[in-house]
Amino acid sequence: MTEQTPKMNVESFNLDHRTVAAPYLRIADRKELPGGDVLTKFDVRFTQPNAGHLRSETVHSLEHMMAEHMREHSRDVIDVSPMGCRTGFYVLLSGDHTPEGFAPVLEATLRDLLEADEVPAANEIQCGWGAHHSLEGAQDAARAFLAGRDQWLQVTAA
């Protein structure tokens, strides 16, 4: 951001998207609640901002699959939400987490996706747009993200 750009209320609006290098995993926010509980929000960026994006069906399927399978690897998962720009997801966890500690959970989740033979809840009973999914797209995106595993903790270009 430049000095003339005012600070925004939304953390990602203050991130200079020109300097990041996807794929990556970073803490987007950490909040201590009044009772002392902590929430950690991760930015899980699949594609390079302003250079690429995930197809809508792929995002939808990744959302279903990550939300379902990630809970098999962590009891701290509160929410998995796609970014409107379709470049990644926010993952909200209860507790004070680090990228290094969350990376194995994310990796295990994405490996589960590669083994899946269907998208969970991809039907008109359990989903508001049950026909709008792509298992193949989700698996391709997971495969590409896993291929960049060594870069996940490096958010900006070297």
JSON list of C-alpha atoms in Angstrom, two decimals:
[
{"chain": "A", "resi": 1, "resn": "MET", "atom": "CA", "xyz": [0.00, 0.00, 0.00]},
{"chain": "A", "resi": 2, "resn": "THR", "atom": "CA", "xyz": [1.15, 3.53, -0.56]},
{"chain": "A", "resi": 3, "resn": "GLU", "atom": "CA", "xyz": [1.32, 6.22, 2.10]},
{"chain": "A", "resi": 4, "resn": "GLN", "atom": "CA", "xyz": [-1.69, 7.94, 0.49]},
{"chain": "A", "resi": 5, "resn": "THR", "atom": "CA", "xyz": [-3.86, 4.82, 0.79]},
{"chain": "A", "resi": 6, "resn": "PRO", "atom": "CA", "xyz": [-5.90, 5.01, 4.00]},
{"chain": "A", "resi": 7, "resn": "LYS", "atom": "CA", "xyz": [-5.89, 2.04, 6.35]},
{"chain": "A", "resi": 8, "resn": "MET", "atom": "CA", "xyz": [-9.01, -0.05, 5.79]},
{"chain": "A", "resi": 9, "resn": "ASN", "atom": "CA", "xyz": [-11.06, -2.04, 8.33]},
{"chain": "A", "resi": 10, "resn": "VAL", "atom": "CA", "xyz": [-10.67, -5.30, 6.39]},
{"chain": "A", "resi": 11, "resn": "GLU", "atom": "CA", "xyz": [-7.20, -6.79, 6.83]},
{"chain": "A", "resi": 12, "resn": "SER", "atom": "CA", "xyz": [-6.90, -8.11, 3.28]},
{"chain": "A", "resi": 13, "resn": "PHE", "atom": "CA", "xyz": [-7.67, -4.66, 1.87]},
{"chain": "A", "resi": 14, "resn": "ASN", "atom": "CA", "xyz": [-4.45, -3.50, 3.52]},
{"chain": "A", "resi": 15, "resn": "LEU", "atom": "CA", "xyz": [-2.40, -6.30, 1.94]},
{"chain": "A", "resi": 16, "resn": "ASP", "atom": "CA", "xyz": [-0.50, -5.28, -1.18]},
{"chain": "A", "resi": 17, "resn": "HIS", "atom": "CA", "xyz": [-1.63, -8.10, -3.45]},
{"chain": "A", "resi": 18, "resn": "ARG", "atom": "CA", "xyz": [1.14, -7.25, -5.93]},
{"chain": "A", "resi": 19, "resn": "THR", "atom": "CA", "xyz": [3.82, -8.45, -3.50]},
{"chain": "A", "resi": 20, "resn": "VAL", "atom": "CA", "xyz": [2.48, -11.89, -2.57]},
{"chain": "A", "resi": 21, "resn": "ALA", "atom": "CA", "xyz": [3.48, -15.14, -4.27]},
{"chain": "A", "resi": 22, "resn": "ALA", "atom": "CA", "xyz": [0.86, -17.90, -4.31]},
{"chain": "A", "resi": 23, "resn": "PRO", "atom": "CA", "xyz": [0.55, -20.60, -3.21]},
{"chain": "A", "resi": 24, "resn": "TYR", "atom": "CA", "xyz": [0.91, -19.54, 0.39]},
{"chain": "A", "resi": 25, "resn": "LEU", "atom": "CA", "xyz": [-0.52, -19.79, 3.86]},
{"chain": "A", "resi": 26, "resn": "ARG", "atom": "CA", "xyz": [-0.53, -16.82, 6.21]},
{"chain": "A", "resi": 27, "resn": "ILE", "atom": "CA", "xyz": [-2.29, -15.54, 9.30]},
{"chain": "A", "resi": 28, "resn": "ALA", "atom": "CA", "xyz": [-4.79, -12.93, 8.16]},
{"chain": "A", "resi": 29, "resn": "ASP", "atom": "CA", "xyz": [-6.11, -12.17, 11.64]},
{"chain": "A", "resi": 30, "resn": "ARG", "atom": "CA", "xyz": [-5.85, -13.25, 15.25]},
{"chain": "A", "resi": 31, "resn": "LYS", "atom": "CA", "xyz": [-8.35, -12.05, 17.83]},
{"chain": "A", "resi": 32, "resn": "GLU", "atom": "CA", "xyz": [-8.56, -12.54, 21.55]},
{"chain": "A", "resi": 33, "resn": "LEU", "atom": "CA", "xyz": [-12.19, -12.60, 22.61]},
{"chain": "A", "resi": 34, "resn": "PRO", "atom": "CA", "xyz": [-13.43, -10.98, 25.86]},
{"chain": "A", "resi": 35, "resn": "GLY", "atom": "CA", "xyz": [-13.49, -14.35, 27.65]},
{"chain": "A", "resi": 36, "resn": "GLY", "atom": "CA", "xyz": [-9.87, -15.06, 26.68]},
{"chain": "A", "resi": 37, "resn": "ASP", "atom": "CA", "xyz": [-10.56, -17.45, 23.79]},
{"chain": "A", "resi": 38, "resn": "VAL", "atom": "CA", "xyz": [-8.47, -16.85, 20.68]},
{"chain": "A", "resi": 39, "resn": "LEU", "atom": "CA", "xyz": [-9.52, -17.07, 17.02]},
{"chain": "A", "resi": 40, "resn": "THR", "atom": "CA", "xyz": [-6.99, -17.45, 14.20]},
{"chain": "A", "resi": 41, "resn": "LYS", "atom": "CA", "xyz": [-7.94, -16.76, 10.58]},
{"chain": "A", "resi": 42, "resn": "PHE", "atom": "CA", "xyz": [-5.71, -18.10, 7.81]},
{"chain": "A", "resi": 43, "resn": "ASP", "atom": "CA", "xyz": [-5.42, -16.84, 4.25]},
{"chain": "A", "resi": 44, "resn": "VAL", "atom": "CA", "xyz": [-4.95, -19.97, 2.12]},
{"chain": "A", "resi": 45, "resn": "ARG", "atom": "CA", "xyz": [-4.07, -18.58, -1.30]},
{"chain": "A", "resi": 46, "resn": "PHE", "atom": "CA", "xyz": [-4.31, -21.02, -4.21]},
{"chain": "A", "resi": 47, "resn": "THR", "atom": "CA", "xyz": [-3.70, -18.70, -7.17]},
{"chain": "A", "resi": 48, "resn": "GLN", "atom": "CA", "xyz": [-1.74, -15.53, -7.76]},
{"chain": "A", "resi": 49, "resn": "PRO", "atom": "CA", "xyz": [-3.94, -12.49, -7.12]},
{"chain": "A", "resi": 50, "resn": "ASN", "atom": "CA", "xyz": [-4.81, -10.49, -10.22]},
{"chain": "A", "resi": 51, "resn": "ALA", "atom": "CA", "xyz": [-3.08, -13.09, -12.41]},
{"chain": "A", "resi": 52, "resn": "GLY", "atom": "CA", "xyz": [-5.32, -16.13, -12.02]},
{"chain": "A", "resi": 53, "resn": "HIS", "atom": "CA", "xyz": [-8.37, -17.46, -10.27]},
{"chain": "A", "resi": 54, "resn": "LEU", "atom": "CA", "xyz": [-10.18, -20.71, -9.59]},
{"chain": "A", "resi": 55, "resn": "ARG", "atom": "CA", "xyz": [-13.28, -21.58, -11.60]},
{"chain": "A", "resi": 56, "resn": "SER", "atom": "CA", "xyz": [-16.51, -21.11, -9.69]},
{"chain": "A", "resi": 57, "resn": "GLU", "atom": "CA", "xyz": [-17.35, -24.84, -9.65]},
{"chain": "A", "resi": 58, "resn": "THR", "atom": "CA", "xyz": [-13.84, -25.59, -8.38]},
{"chain": "A", "resi": 59, "resn": "VAL", "atom": "CA", "xyz": [-14.17, -23.07, -5.55]},
{"chain": "A", "resi": 60, "resn": "HIS", "atom": "CA", "xyz": [-17.55, -24.50, -4.59]},
{"chain": "A", "resi": 61, "resn": "SER", "atom": "CA", "xyz": [-16.23, -28.06, -4.51]},
{"chain": "A", "resi": 62, "resn": "LEU", "atom": "CA", "xyz": [-13.07, -27.11, -2.61]},
{"chain": "A", "resi": 63, "resn": "GLU", "atom": "CA", "xyz": [-15.24, -25.34, -0.06]},
{"chain": "A", "resi": 64, "resn": "HIS", "atom": "CA", "xyz": [-17.38, -28.43, 0.52]},
{"chain": "A", "resi": 65, "resn": "MET", "atom": "CA", "xyz": [-14.43, -30.81, 0.56]},
{"chain": "A", "resi": 66, "resn": "MET", "atom": "CA", "xyz": [-12.15, -28.72, 2.76]},
{"chain": "A", "resi": 67, "resn": "ALA", "atom": "CA", "xyz": [-14.96, -27.91, 5.21]},
{"chain": "A", "resi": 68, "resn": "GLU", "atom": "CA", "xyz": [-15.81, -31.60, 5.56]},
{"chain": "A", "resi": 69, "resn": "HIS", "atom": "CA", "xyz": [-12.36, -33.22, 5.47]},
{"chain": "A", "resi": 70, "resn": "MET", "atom": "CA", "xyz": [-10.47, -30.60, 7.47]},
{"chain": "A", "resi": 71, "resn": "ARG", "atom": "CA", "xyz": [-12.65, -31.35, 10.49]},
{"chain": "A", "resi": 72, "resn": "GLU", "atom": "CA", "xyz": [-11.27, -34.91, 10.40]},
{"chain": "A", "resi": 73, "resn": "HIS", "atom": "CA", "xyz": [-7.81, -33.46, 11.12]},
{"chain": "A", "resi": 74, "resn": "SER", "atom": "CA", "xyz": [-8.62, -30.67, 13.57]},
{"chain": "A", "resi": 75, "resn": "ARG", "atom": "CA", "xyz": [-11.35, -30.08, 16.12]},
{"chain": "A", "resi": 76, "resn": "ASP", "atom": "CA", "xyz": [-10.50, -26.35, 15.99]},
{"chain": "A", "resi": 77, "resn": "VAL", "atom": "CA", "xyz": [-12.06, -25.69, 12.56]},
{"chain": "A", "resi": 78, "resn": "ILE", "atom": "CA", "xyz": [-14.88, -23.16, 12.80]},
{"chain": "A", "resi": 79, "resn": "ASP", "atom": "CA", "xyz": [-15.30, -22.17, 9.15]},
{"chain": "A", "resi": 80, "resn": "VAL", "atom": "CA", "xyz": [-13.86, -22.53, 5.66]},
{"chain": "A", "resi": 81, "resn": "SER", "atom": "CA", "xyz": [-14.94, -19.64, 3.41]},
{"chain": "A", "resi": 82, "resn": "PRO", "atom": "CA", "xyz": [-14.05, -18.88, -0.20]},
{"chain": "A", "resi": 83, "resn": "MET", "atom": "CA", "xyz": [-12.67, -15.48, -1.12]},
{"chain": "A", "resi": 84, "resn": "GLY", "atom": "CA", "xyz": [-14.88, -13.49, -3.46]},
{"chain": "A", "resi": 85, "resn": "CYS", "atom": "CA", "xyz": [-11.93, -13.00, -5.81]},
{"chain": "A", "resi": 86, "resn": "ARG", "atom": "CA", "xyz": [-11.75, -16.81, -6.18]},
{"chain": "A", "resi": 87, "resn": "THR", "atom": "CA", "xyz": [-8.01, -16.93, -5.46]},
{"chain": "A", "resi": 88, "resn": "GLY", "atom": "CA", "xyz": [-8.25, -18.81, -2.16]},
{"chain": "A", "resi": 89, "resn": "PHE", "atom": "CA", "xyz": [-10.00, -19.41, 1.14]},
{"chain": "A", "resi": 90, "resn": "TYR", "atom": "CA", "xyz": [-10.15, -18.15, 4.68]},
{"chain": "A", "resi": 91, "resn": "VAL", "atom": "CA", "xyz": [-9.98, -20.82, 7.35]},
{"chain": "A", "resi": 92, "resn": "LEU", "atom": "CA", "xyz": [-11.10, -19.79, 10.83]},
{"chain": "A", "resi": 93, "resn": "LEU", "atom": "CA", "xyz": [-9.84, -21.82, 13.79]},
{"chain": "A", "resi": 94, "resn": "SER", "atom": "CA", "xyz": [-10.44, -21.62, 17.49]},
{"chain": "A", "resi": 95, "resn": "GLY", "atom": "CA", "xyz": [-7.18, -21.28, 19.40]},
{"chain": "A", "resi": 96, "resn": "ASP", "atom": "CA", "xyz": [-3.84, -19.63, 18.85]},
{"chain": "A", "resi": 97, "resn": "HIS", "atom": "CA", "xyz": [-2.38, -21.32, 15.76]},
{"chain": "A", "resi": 98, "resn": "THR", "atom": "CA", "xyz": [0.75, -20.77, 13.69]},
{"chain": "A", "resi": 99, "resn": "PRO", "atom": "CA", "xyz": [1.19, -21.34, 9.95]},
{"chain": "A", "resi": 100, "resn": "GLU", "atom": "CA", "xyz": [3.75, -24.05, 10.76]},
{"chain": "A", "resi": 101, "resn": "GLY", "atom": "CA", "xyz": [1.23, -25.81, 13.00]},
{"chain": "A", "resi": 102, "resn": "PHE", "atom": "CA", "xyz": [-1.69, -25.48, 10.58]},
{"chain": "A", "resi": 103, "resn": "ALA", "atom": "CA", "xyz": [0.22, -26.54, 7.45]},
{"chain": "A", "resi": 104, "resn": "PRO", "atom": "CA", "xyz": [0.09, -30.30, 8.27]},
{"chain": "A", "resi": 105, "resn": "VAL", "atom": "CA", "xyz": [-3.69, -30.08, 8.79]},
{"chain": "A", "resi": 106, "resn": "LEU", "atom": "CA", "xyz": [-4.10, -28.36, 5.43]},
{"chain": "A", "resi": 107, "resn": "GLU", "atom": "CA", "xyz": [-1.77, -30.83, 3.73]},
{"chain": "A", "resi": 108, "resn": "ALA", "atom": "CA", "xyz": [-3.64, -33.85, 5.13]},
{"chain": "A", "resi": 109, "resn": "THR", "atom": "CA", "xyz": [-6.95, -32.30, 4.08]},
{"chain": "A", "resi": 110, "resn": "LEU", "atom": "CA", "xyz": [-5.80, -31.72, 0.51]},
{"chain": "A", "resi": 111, "resn": "ARG", "atom": "CA", "xyz": [-4.39, -35.25, 0.30]},
{"chain": "A", "resi": 112, "resn": "ASP", "atom": "CA", "xyz": [-7.83, -36.53, 1.37]},
{"chain": "A", "resi": 113, "resn": "LEU", "atom": "CA", "xyz": [-9.34, -34.55, -1.51]},
{"chain": "A", "resi": 114, "resn": "LEU", "atom": "CA", "xyz": [-7.07, -36.30, -3.98]},
{"chain": "A", "resi": 115, "resn": "GLU", "atom": "CA", "xyz": [-8.40, -39.67, -2.77]},
{"chain": "A", "resi": 116, "resn": "ALA", "atom": "CA", "xyz": [-12.08, -38.64, -2.80]},
{"chain": "A", "resi": 117, "resn": "ASP", "atom": "CA", "xyz": [-14.49, -40.04, -5.35]},
{"chain": "A", "resi": 118, "resn": "GLU", "atom": "CA", "xyz": [-17.20, -37.44, -4.77]},
{"chain": "A", "resi": 119, "resn": "VAL", "atom": "CA", "xyz": [-17.83, -33.96, -3.43]},
{"chain": "A", "resi": 120, "resn": "PRO", "atom": "CA", "xyz": [-19.64, -34.21, -0.07]},
{"chain": "A", "resi": 121, "resn": "ALA", "atom": "CA", "xyz": [-23.17, -32.80, 0.02]},
{"chain": "A", "resi": 122, "resn": "ALA", "atom": "CA", "xyz": [-23.16, -32.00, -3.71]},
{"chain": "A", "resi": 123, "resn": "ASN", "atom": "CA", "xyz": [-26.90, -32.50, -4.14]},
{"chain": "A", "resi": 124, "resn": "GLU", "atom": "CA", "xyz": [-30.02, -30.37, -4.07]},
{"chain": "A", "resi": 125, "resn": "ILE", "atom": "CA", "xyz": [-31.01, -31.55, -0.60]},
{"chain": "A", "resi": 126, "resn": "GLN", "atom": "CA", "xyz": [-27.78, -30.48, 1.16]},
{"chain": "A", "resi": 127, "resn": "CYS", "atom": "CA", "xyz": [-26.57, -27.65, -1.09]},
{"chain": "A", "resi": 128, "resn": "GLY", "atom": "CA", "xyz": [-28.10, -24.52, -2.54]},
{"chain": "A", "resi": 129, "resn": "TRP", "atom": "CA", "xyz": [-26.60, -25.23, -5.98]},
{"chain": "A", "resi": 130, "resn": "GLY", "atom": "CA", "xyz": [-25.98, -28.96, -5.91]},
{"chain": "A", "resi": 131, "resn": "ALA", "atom": "CA", "xyz": [-25.19, -29.29, -9.61]},
{"chain": "A", "resi": 132, "resn": "HIS", "atom": "CA", "xyz": [-22.51, -26.55, -9.48]},
{"chain": "A", "resi": 133, "resn": "HIS", "atom": "CA", "xyz": [-19.47, -28.68, -8.59]},
{"chain": "A", "resi": 134, "resn": "SER", "atom": "CA", "xyz": [-16.30, -30.07, -10.12]},
{"chain": "A", "resi": 135, "resn": "LEU", "atom": "CA", "xyz": [-14.50, -32.89, -8.33]},
{"chain": "A", "resi": 136, "resn": "GLU", "atom": "CA", "xyz": [-11.84, -32.88, -11.06]},
{"chain": "A", "resi": 137, "resn": "GLY", "atom": "CA", "xyz": [-11.34, -29.11, -10.72]},
{"chain": "A", "resi": 138, "resn": "ALA", "atom": "CA", "xyz": [-11.03, -29.36, -6.94]},
{"chain": "A", "resi": 139, "resn": "GLN", "atom": "CA", "xyz": [-8.52, -32.19, -7.22]},
{"chain": "A", "resi": 140, "resn": "ASP", "atom": "CA", "xyz": [-6.48, -30.33, -9.84]},
{"chain": "A", "resi": 141, "resn": "ALA", "atom": "CA", "xyz": [-6.37, -27.25, -7.59]},
{"chain": "A", "resi": 142, "resn": "ALA", "atom": "CA", "xyz": [-5.42, -29.36, -4.55]},
{"chain": "A", "resi": 143, "resn": "ARG", "atom": "CA", "xyz": [-2.69, -31.10, -6.55]},
{"chain": "A", "resi": 144, "resn": "ALA", "atom": "CA", "xyz": [-1.26, -27.75, -7.72]},
{"chain": "A", "resi": 145, "resn": "PHE", "atom": "CA", "xyz": [-1.37, -26.31, -4.20]},
{"chain": "A", "resi": 146, "resn": "LEU", "atom": "CA", "xyz": [0.39, -29.39, -2.78]},
{"chain": "A", "resi": 147, "resn": "ALA", "atom": "CA", "xyz": [3.05, -29.15, -5.49]},
{"chain": "A", "resi": 148, "resn": "GLY", "atom": "CA", "xyz": [4.01, -25.77, -4.01]},
{"chain": "A", "resi": 149, "resn": "ARG", "atom": "CA", "xyz": [4.21, -27.14, -0.44]},
{"chain": "A", "resi": 150, "resn": "ASP", "atom": "CA", "xyz": [7.79, -25.93, 0.06]},
{"chain": "A", "resi": 151, "resn": "GLN", "atom": "CA", "xyz": [6.64, -22.33, -0.61]},
{"chain": "A", "resi": 152, "resn": "TRP", "atom": "CA", "xyz": [3.56, -22.20, 1.63]},
{"chain": "A", "resi": 153, "resn": "LEU", "atom": "CA", "xyz": [5.23, -20.23, 4.44]},
{"chain": "A", "resi": 154, "resn": "GLN", "atom": "CA", "xyz": [6.86, -17.70, 2.09]},
{"chain": "A", "resi": 155, "resn": "VAL", "atom": "CA", "xyz": [4.10, -15.16, 1.46]},
{"chain": "A", "resi": 156, "resn": "THR", "atom": "CA", "xyz": [5.99, -12.59, -0.60]},
{"chain": "A", "resi": 157, "resn": "ALA", "atom": "CA", "xyz": [8.17, -13.06, -3.66]},
{"chain": "A", "resi": 158, "resn": "ALA", "atom": "CA", "xyz": [11.84, -13.64, -2.88]}
]
